[in-house]
Amino acid sequence: MLGGKKRILVVDDEETLREGLKIYLEQEGYSVESADSAEQALRLDLVDFDLILLDIMMGKISGTVFASKLKEDPMTAEIPIIFLTAKDRDDDMIEGLKLGADDYIIKPFSIKNVLARIEAVLRRCNTNKKADRSWGIVCDRRSLICTIDGKPIKLPKKEFEILALFLENPGRIFTRDELMQKVWPDNVVVADRSIDVHIARIRNKIVPYGKYIISRSGYGYGWQD
């Protein structure tokens, strides 16, 4: 198991397989959520996941269409995908890999094989991420300048303060009340929705790093790479 608790999404319309994978992966220390269709998966906050196990042959939205949607969105394009499928022709495998999948596992499979593939993909992606982030993202409180890979970007005062707070406290989840107290300290009344809007704007402005701003339903937001 790699360092840190990784979040995995299992998307498959076979309930037995889906729940079995969830149980085994959680026993290995992963945090796992599942969806019985691409439609259900699209209603989740996908940017929070470190890897997606994805069936191909599902309902109205197939696994390949779902994967294409993920790769077209800058917020989710870097999430690794492993296809789980009964389609075992070479052409099917090539098509899946061309879509940007990181691996392709044919059903039926052994859980040991799945676990080994997951660890290999996460290790490879983690290495690539470190290489790709040689400059990274920086909020300098002295100059009040935010840079992405060495290039300055413009952020309004509140957005800058939220992002700087996250970067200074990686791994910590701030509740909305905490963000209000730290970023709006003058007893200003701020709606929860305003916090969500600021977070959405920050994510869009710091692509490809926006996905590292994570949300925890019922709690709040933080930064986790």
mmCIF file with all atom_site columns, N, CA, C and O in Angstrom, residues 64-101:
data_model
loop_
_atom_site.group_PDB
_atom_site.id
_atom_site.type_symbol
_atom_site.label_atom_id
_atom_site.label_alt_id
_atom_site.label_comp_id
_atom_site.label_asym_id
_atom_site.label_entity_id
_atom_site.label_seq_id
_atom_site.pdbx_PDB_ins_code
_atom_site.Cartn_x
_atom_site.Cartn_y
_atom_site.Cartn_z
_atom_site.occupancy
_atom_site.B_iso_or_equiv
_atom_site.pdbx_formal_charge
_atom_site.auth_seq_id
_atom_site.auth_comp_id
_atom_site.auth_asym_id
_atom_site.auth_atom_id
_atom_site.pdbx_PDB_model_num
ATOM 1   N N  . THR A 1 64  ? -16.488 3.965  -21.770 1.00 0.00 ? 64  THR A N  1
ATOM 2   C CA . THR A 1 64  ? -15.610 4.728  -22.659 1.00 0.00 ? 64  THR A CA 1
ATOM 3   C C  . THR A 1 64  ? -16.086 6.172  -22.807 1.00 0.00 ? 64  THR A C  1
ATOM 4   O O  . THR A 1 64  ? -15.276 7.103  -22.834 1.00 0.00 ? 64  THR A O  1
ATOM 5   N N  . VAL A 1 65  ? -17.393 6.367  -22.874 1.00 0.00 ? 65  VAL A N  1
ATOM 6   C CA . VAL A 1 65  ? -17.927 7.733  -22.957 1.00 0.00 ? 65  VAL A CA 1
ATOM 7   C C  . VAL A 1 65  ? -17.643 8.485  -21.662 1.00 0.00 ? 65  VAL A C  1
ATOM 8   O O  . VAL A 1 65  ? -17.246 9.656  -21.670 1.00 0.00 ? 65  VAL A O  1
ATOM 9   N N  . PHE A 1 66  ? -17.826 7.793  -20.541 1.00 0.00 ? 66  PHE A N  1
ATOM 10  C CA . PHE A 1 66  ? -17.545 8.400  -19.237 1.00 0.00 ? 66  PHE A CA 1
ATOM 11  C C  . PHE A 1 66  ? -16.071 8.796  -19.138 1.00 0.00 ? 66  PHE A C  1
ATOM 12  O O  . PHE A 1 66  ? -15.731 9.894  -18.686 1.00 0.00 ? 66  PHE A O  1
ATOM 13  N N  . ALA A 1 67  ? -15.188 7.899  -19.581 1.00 0.00 ? 67  ALA A N  1
ATOM 14  C CA . ALA A 1 67  ? -13.753 8.192  -19.546 1.00 0.00 ? 67  ALA A CA 1
ATOM 15  C C  . ALA A 1 67  ? -13.423 9.411  -20.419 1.00 0.00 ? 67  ALA A C  1
ATOM 16  O O  . ALA A 1 67  ? -12.607 10.255 -20.035 1.00 0.00 ? 67  ALA A O  1
ATOM 17  N N  . SER A 1 68  ? -14.063 9.499  -21.578 1.00 0.00 ? 68  SER A N  1
ATOM 18  C CA . SER A 1 68  ? -13.839 10.647 -22.466 1.00 0.00 ? 68  SER A CA 1
ATOM 19  C C  . SER A 1 68  ? -14.245 11.950 -21.782 1.00 0.00 ? 68  SER A C  1
ATOM 20  O O  . SER A 1 68  ? -13.551 12.969 -21.904 1.00 0.00 ? 68  SER A O  1
ATOM 21  N N  . LYS A 1 69  ? -15.363 11.921 -21.060 1.00 0.00 ? 69  LYS A N  1
ATOM 22  C CA . LYS A 1 69  ? -15.818 13.119 -20.346 1.00 0.00 ? 69  LYS A CA 1
ATOM 23  C C  . LYS A 1 69  ? -14.801 13.537 -19.299 1.00 0.00 ? 69  LYS A C  1
ATOM 24  O O  . LYS A 1 69  ? -14.517 14.735 -19.124 1.00 0.00 ? 69  LYS A O  1
ATOM 25  N N  . LEU A 1 70  ? -14.230 12.564 -18.595 1.00 0.00 ? 70  LEU A N  1
ATOM 26  C CA . LEU A 1 70  ? -13.236 12.874 -17.575 1.00 0.00 ? 70  LEU A CA 1
ATOM 27  C C  . LEU A 1 70  ? -11.986 13.501 -18.193 1.00 0.00 ? 70  LEU A C  1
ATOM 28  O O  . LEU A 1 70  ? -11.435 14.469 -17.663 1.00 0.00 ? 70  LEU A O  1
ATOM 29  N N  . LYS A 1 71  ? -11.535 12.942 -19.307 1.00 0.00 ? 71  LYS A N  1
ATOM 30  C CA . LYS A 1 71  ? -10.307 13.420 -19.930 1.00 0.00 ? 71  LYS A CA 1
ATOM 31  C C  . LYS A 1 71  ? -10.486 14.784 -20.593 1.00 0.00 ? 71  LYS A C  1
ATOM 32  O O  . LYS A 1 71  ? -9.519  15.523 -20.767 1.00 0.00 ? 71  LYS A O  1
ATOM 33  N N  . GLU A 1 72  ? -11.717 15.134 -20.952 1.00 0.00 ? 72  GLU A N  1
ATOM 34  C CA . GLU A 1 72  ? -11.982 16.438 -21.573 1.00 0.00 ? 72  GLU A CA 1
ATOM 35  C C  . GLU A 1 72  ? -12.071 17.562 -20.548 1.00 0.00 ? 72  GLU A C  1
ATOM 36  O O  . GLU A 1 72  ? -11.964 18.739 -20.901 1.00 0.00 ? 72  GLU A O  1
ATOM 37  N N  . ASP A 1 73  ? -12.287 17.208 -19.278 1.00 0.00 ? 73  ASP A N  1
ATOM 38  C CA . ASP A 1 73  ? -12.437 18.206 -18.218 1.00 0.00 ? 73  ASP A CA 1
ATOM 39  C C  . ASP A 1 73  ? -11.087 18.388 -17.523 1.00 0.00 ? 73  ASP A C  1
ATOM 40  O O  . ASP A 1 73  ? -10.537 17.443 -16.953 1.00 0.00 ? 73  ASP A O  1
ATOM 41  N N  . PRO A 1 74  ? -10.511 19.599 -17.531 1.00 0.00 ? 74  PRO A N  1
ATOM 42  C CA . PRO A 1 74  ? -9.212  19.831 -16.894 1.00 0.00 ? 74  PRO A CA 1
ATOM 43  C C  . PRO A 1 74  ? -9.187  19.464 -15.415 1.00 0.00 ? 74  PRO A C  1
ATOM 44  O O  . PRO A 1 74  ? -8.137  19.114 -14.879 1.00 0.00 ? 74  PRO A O  1
ATOM 45  N N  . MET A 1 75  ? -10.357 19.528 -14.758 1.00 0.00 ? 75  MET A N  1
ATOM 46  C CA . MET A 1 75  ? -10.424 19.217 -13.340 1.00 0.00 ? 75  MET A CA 1
ATOM 47  C C  . MET A 1 75  ? -10.245 17.728 -13.050 1.00 0.00 ? 75  MET A C  1
ATOM 48  O O  . MET A 1 75  ? -9.830  17.349 -11.960 1.00 0.00 ? 75  MET A O  1
ATOM 49  N N  . THR A 1 76  ? -10.569 16.877 -14.019 1.00 0.00 ? 76  THR A N  1
ATOM 50  C CA . THR A 1 76  ? -10.517 15.427 -13.793 1.00 0.00 ? 76  THR A CA 1
ATOM 51  C C  . THR A 1 76  ? -9.597  14.695 -14.775 1.00 0.00 ? 76  THR A C  1
ATOM 52  O O  . THR A 1 76  ? -9.459  13.479 -14.686 1.00 0.00 ? 76  THR A O  1
ATOM 53  N N  . ALA A 1 77  ? -8.978  15.438 -15.672 1.00 0.00 ? 77  ALA A N  1
ATOM 54  C CA . ALA A 1 77  ? -8.199  14.815 -16.748 1.00 0.00 ? 77  ALA A CA 1
ATOM 55  C C  . ALA A 1 77  ? -7.036  13.975 -16.233 1.00 0.00 ? 77  ALA A C  1
ATOM 56  O O  . ALA A 1 77  ? -6.622  13.009 -16.885 1.00 0.00 ? 77  ALA A O  1
ATOM 57  N N  . GLU A 1 78  ? -6.492  14.326 -15.078 1.00 0.00 ? 78  GLU A N  1
ATOM 58  C CA . GLU A 1 78  ? -5.312  13.625 -14.573 1.00 0.00 ? 78  GLU A CA 1
ATOM 59  C C  . GLU A 1 78  ? -5.640  12.453 -13.657 1.00 0.00 ? 78  GLU A C  1
ATOM 60  O O  . GLU A 1 78  ? -4.733  11.778 -13.169 1.00 0.00 ? 78  GLU A O  1
ATOM 61  N N  . ILE A 1 79  ? -6.923  12.200 -13.408 1.00 0.00 ? 79  ILE A N  1
ATOM 62  C CA . ILE A 1 79  ? -7.277  11.072 -12.544 1.00 0.00 ? 79  ILE A CA 1
ATOM 63  C C  . ILE A 1 79  ? -7.022  9.770  -13.309 1.00 0.00 ? 79  ILE A C  1
ATOM 64  O O  . ILE A 1 79  ? -7.594  9.564  -14.384 1.00 0.00 ? 79  ILE A O  1
ATOM 65  N N  . PRO A 1 80  ? -6.195  8.871  -12.785 1.00 0.00 ? 80  PRO A N  1
ATOM 66  C CA . PRO A 1 80  ? -5.931  7.618  -13.500 1.00 0.00 ? 80  PRO A CA 1
ATOM 67  C C  . PRO A 1 80  ? -7.164  6.725  -13.547 1.00 0.00 ? 80  PRO A C  1
ATOM 68  O O  . PRO A 1 80  ? -7.957  6.684  -12.606 1.00 0.00 ? 80  PRO A O  1
ATOM 69  N N  . ILE A 1 81  ? -7.317  6.026  -14.681 1.00 0.00 ? 81  ILE A N  1
ATOM 70  C CA . ILE A 1 81  ? -8.456  5.140  -14.904 1.00 0.00 ? 81  ILE A CA 1
ATOM 71  C C  . ILE A 1 81  ? -7.953  3.734  -15.231 1.00 0.00 ? 81  ILE A C  1
ATOM 72  O O  . ILE A 1 81  ? -7.061  3.567  -16.067 1.00 0.00 ? 81  ILE A O  1
ATOM 73  N N  . ILE A 1 82  ? -8.537  2.742  -14.570 1.00 0.00 ? 82  ILE A N  1
ATOM 74  C CA . ILE A 1 82  ? -8.287  1.348  -14.927 1.00 0.00 ? 82  ILE A CA 1
ATOM 75  C C  . ILE A 1 82  ? -9.616  0.750  -15.379 1.00 0.00 ? 82  ILE A C  1
ATOM 76  O O  . ILE A 1 82  ? -10.585 0.730  -14.615 1.00 0.00 ? 82  ILE A O  1
ATOM 77  N N  . PHE A 1 83  ? -9.663  0.295  -16.624 1.00 0.00 ? 83  PHE A N  1
ATOM 78  C CA . PHE A 1 83  ? -10.878 -0.334 -17.128 1.00 0.00 ? 83  PHE A CA 1
ATOM 79  C C  . PHE A 1 83  ? -10.984 -1.767 -16.619 1.00 0.00 ? 83  PHE A C  1
ATOM 80  O O  . PHE A 1 83  ? -10.000 -2.511 -16.620 1.00 0.00 ? 83  PHE A O  1
ATOM 81  N N  . LEU A 1 84  ? -12.168 -2.135 -16.173 1.00 0.00 ? 84  LEU A N  1
ATOM 82  C CA . LEU A 1 84  ? -12.487 -3.515 -15.812 1.00 0.00 ? 84  LEU A CA 1
ATOM 83  C C  . LEU A 1 84  ? -13.559 -3.982 -16.795 1.00 0.00 ? 84  LEU A C  1
ATOM 84  O O  . LEU A 1 84  ? -14.652 -3.430 -16.812 1.00 0.00 ? 84  LEU A O  1
ATOM 85  N N  . THR A 1 85  ? -13.268 -4.989 -17.604 1.00 0.00 ? 85  THR A N  1
ATOM 86  C CA . THR A 1 85  ? -14.225 -5.332 -18.655 1.00 0.00 ? 85  THR A CA 1
ATOM 87  C C  . THR A 1 85  ? -14.102 -6.769 -19.127 1.00 0.00 ? 85  THR A C  1
ATOM 88  O O  . THR A 1 85  ? -13.038 -7.387 -19.024 1.00 0.00 ? 85  THR A O  1
ATOM 89  N N  . ALA A 1 86  ? -15.201 -7.285 -19.647 1.00 0.00 ? 86  ALA A N  1
ATOM 90  C CA . ALA A 1 86  ? -15.206 -8.618 -20.248 1.00 0.00 ? 86  ALA A CA 1
ATOM 91  C C  . ALA A 1 86  ? -14.799 -8.561 -21.717 1.00 0.00 ? 86  ALA A C  1
ATOM 92  O O  . ALA A 1 86  ? -14.648 -9.598 -22.367 1.00 0.00 ? 86  ALA A O  1
ATOM 93  N N  . LYS A 1 87  ? -14.655 -7.353 -22.256 1.00 0.00 ? 87  LYS A N  1
ATOM 94  C CA . LYS A 1 87  ? -14.257 -7.201 -23.663 1.00 0.00 ? 87  LYS A CA 1
ATOM 95  C C  . LYS A 1 87  ? -12.752 -7.455 -23.764 1.00 0.00 ? 87  LYS A C  1
ATOM 96  O O  . LYS A 1 87  ? -11.948 -6.650 -23.303 1.00 0.00 ? 87  LYS A O  1
ATOM 97  N N  . ASP A 1 88  ? -12.385 -8.594 -24.368 1.00 0.00 ? 88  ASP A N  1
ATOM 98  C CA . ASP A 1 88  ? -10.989 -9.020 -24.324 1.00 0.00 ? 88  ASP A CA 1
ATOM 99  C C  . ASP A 1 88  ? -10.277 -8.979 -25.670 1.00 0.00 ? 88  ASP A C  1
ATOM 100 O O  . ASP A 1 88  ? -9.176  -9.503 -25.819 1.00 0.00 ? 88  ASP A O  1
ATOM 101 N N  . ARG A 1 89  ? -10.883 -8.353 -26.674 1.00 0.00 ? 89  ARG A N  1
ATOM 102 C CA . ARG A 1 89  ? -10.203 -8.256 -27.970 1.00 0.00 ? 89  ARG A CA 1
ATOM 103 C C  . ARG A 1 89  ? -9.100  -7.211 -27.898 1.00 0.00 ? 89  ARG A C  1
ATOM 104 O O  . ARG A 1 89  ? -9.203  -6.212 -27.179 1.00 0.00 ? 89  ARG A O  1
ATOM 105 N N  . ASP A 1 90  ? -8.032  -7.400 -28.690 1.00 0.00 ? 90  ASP A N  1
ATOM 106 C CA . ASP A 1 90  ? -6.937  -6.440 -28.710 1.00 0.00 ? 90  ASP A CA 1
ATOM 107 C C  . ASP A 1 90  ? -7.435  -5.047 -29.106 1.00 0.00 ? 90  ASP A C  1
ATOM 108 O O  . ASP A 1 90  ? -6.980  -4.040 -28.557 1.00 0.00 ? 90  ASP A O  1
ATOM 109 N N  . ASP A 1 91  ? -8.371  -4.992 -30.067 1.00 0.00 ? 91  ASP A N  1
ATOM 110 C CA . ASP A 1 91  ? -8.888  -3.697 -30.516 1.00 0.00 ? 91  ASP A CA 1
ATOM 111 C C  . ASP A 1 91  ? -9.586  -2.959 -29.378 1.00 0.00 ? 91  ASP A C  1
ATOM 112 O O  . ASP A 1 91  ? -9.491  -1.729 -29.262 1.00 0.00 ? 91  ASP A O  1
ATOM 113 N N  . ASP A 1 92  ? -10.312 -3.706 -28.535 1.00 0.00 ? 92  ASP A N  1
ATOM 114 C CA . ASP A 1 92  ? -10.988 -3.086 -27.390 1.00 0.00 ? 92  ASP A CA 1
ATOM 115 C C  . ASP A 1 92  ? -9.972  -2.507 -26.412 1.00 0.00 ? 92  ASP A C  1
ATOM 116 O O  . ASP A 1 92  ? -10.140 -1.403 -25.889 1.00 0.00 ? 92  ASP A O  1
ATOM 117 N N  . MET A 1 93  ? -8.908  -3.272 -26.183 1.00 0.00 ? 93  MET A N  1
ATOM 118 C CA . MET A 1 93  ? -7.883  -2.818 -25.259 1.00 0.00 ? 93  MET A CA 1
ATOM 119 C C  . MET A 1 93  ? -7.189  -1.569 -25.792 1.00 0.00 ? 93  MET A C  1
ATOM 120 O O  . MET A 1 93  ? -6.968  -0.591 -25.066 1.00 0.00 ? 93  MET A O  1
ATOM 121 N N  . ILE A 1 94  ? -6.860  -1.592 -27.077 1.00 0.00 ? 94  ILE A N  1
ATOM 122 C CA . ILE A 1 94  ? -6.189  -0.442 -27.701 1.00 0.00 ? 94  ILE A CA 1
ATOM 123 C C  . ILE A 1 94  ? -7.080  0.796  -27.629 1.00 0.00 ? 94  ILE A C  1
ATOM 124 O O  . ILE A 1 94  ? -6.613  1.902  -27.333 1.00 0.00 ? 94  ILE A O  1
ATOM 125 N N  . GLU A 1 95  ? -8.377  0.615  -27.885 1.00 0.00 ? 95  GLU A N  1
ATOM 126 C CA . GLU A 1 95  ? -9.311  1.748  -27.824 1.00 0.00 ? 95  GLU A CA 1
ATOM 127 C C  . GLU A 1 95  ? -9.336  2.352  -26.420 1.00 0.00 ? 95  GLU A C  1
ATOM 128 O O  . GLU A 1 95  ? -9.309  3.580  -26.250 1.00 0.00 ? 95  GLU A O  1
ATOM 129 N N  . GLY A 1 96  ? -9.376  1.485  -25.400 1.00 0.00 ? 96  GLY A N  1
ATOM 130 C CA . GLY A 1 96  ? -9.400  1.965  -24.028 1.00 0.00 ? 96  GLY A CA 1
ATOM 131 C C  . GLY A 1 96  ? -8.145  2.740  -23.671 1.00 0.00 ? 96  GLY A C  1
ATOM 132 O O  . GLY A 1 96  ? -8.204  3.800  -23.043 1.00 0.00 ? 96  GLY A O  1
ATOM 133 N N  . LEU A 1 97  ? -6.995  2.228  -24.083 1.00 0.00 ? 97  LEU A N  1
ATOM 134 C CA . LEU A 1 97  ? -5.732  2.900  -23.787 1.00 0.00 ? 97  LEU A CA 1
ATOM 135 C C  . LEU A 1 97  ? -5.609  4.214  -24.550 1.00 0.00 ? 97  LEU A C  1
ATOM 136 O O  . LEU A 1 97  ? -5.042  5.191  -24.043 1.00 0.00 ? 97  LEU A O  1
ATOM 137 N N  . LYS A 1 98  ? -6.143  4.264  -25.763 1.00 0.00 ? 98  LYS A N  1
ATOM 138 C CA . LYS A 1 98  ? -6.115  5.512  -26.542 1.00 0.00 ? 98  LYS A CA 1
ATOM 139 C C  . LYS A 1 98  ? -6.947  6.606  -25.879 1.00 0.00 ? 98  LYS A C  1
ATOM 140 O O  . LYS A 1 98  ? -6.656  7.798  -26.031 1.00 0.00 ? 98  LYS A O  1
ATOM 141 N N  . LEU A 1 99  ? -7.989  6.199  -25.157 1.00 0.00 ? 99  LEU A N  1
ATOM 142 C CA . LEU A 1 99  ? -8.828  7.165  -24.462 1.00 0.00 ? 99  LEU A CA 1
ATOM 143 C C  . LEU A 1 99  ? -8.103  7.778  -23.261 1.00 0.00 ? 99  LEU A C  1
ATOM 144 O O  . LEU A 1 99  ? -8.574  8.749  -22.679 1.00 0.00 ? 99  LEU A O  1
ATOM 145 N N  . GLY A 1 100 ? -6.978  7.206  -22.913 1.00 0.00 ? 100 GLY A N  1
ATOM 146 C CA . GLY A 1 100 ? -6.218  7.728  -21.775 1.00 0.00 ? 100 GLY A CA 1
ATOM 147 C C  . GLY A 1 100 ? -6.256  6.845  -20.555 1.00 0.00 ? 100 GLY A C  1
ATOM 148 O O  . GLY A 1 100 ? -5.787  7.248  -19.485 1.00 0.00 ? 100 GLY A O  1
ATOM 149 N N  . ALA A 1 101 ? -6.809  5.629  -20.677 1.00 0.00 ? 101 ALA A N  1
ATOM 150 C CA . ALA A 1 101 ? -6.817  4.709  -19.544 1.00 0.00 ? 101 ALA A CA 1
ATOM 151 C C  . ALA A 1 101 ? -5.387  4.323  -19.183 1.00 0.00 ? 101 ALA A C  1
ATOM 152 O O  . ALA A 1 101 ? -4.509  4.244  -20.045 1.00 0.00 ? 101 ALA A O  1
#
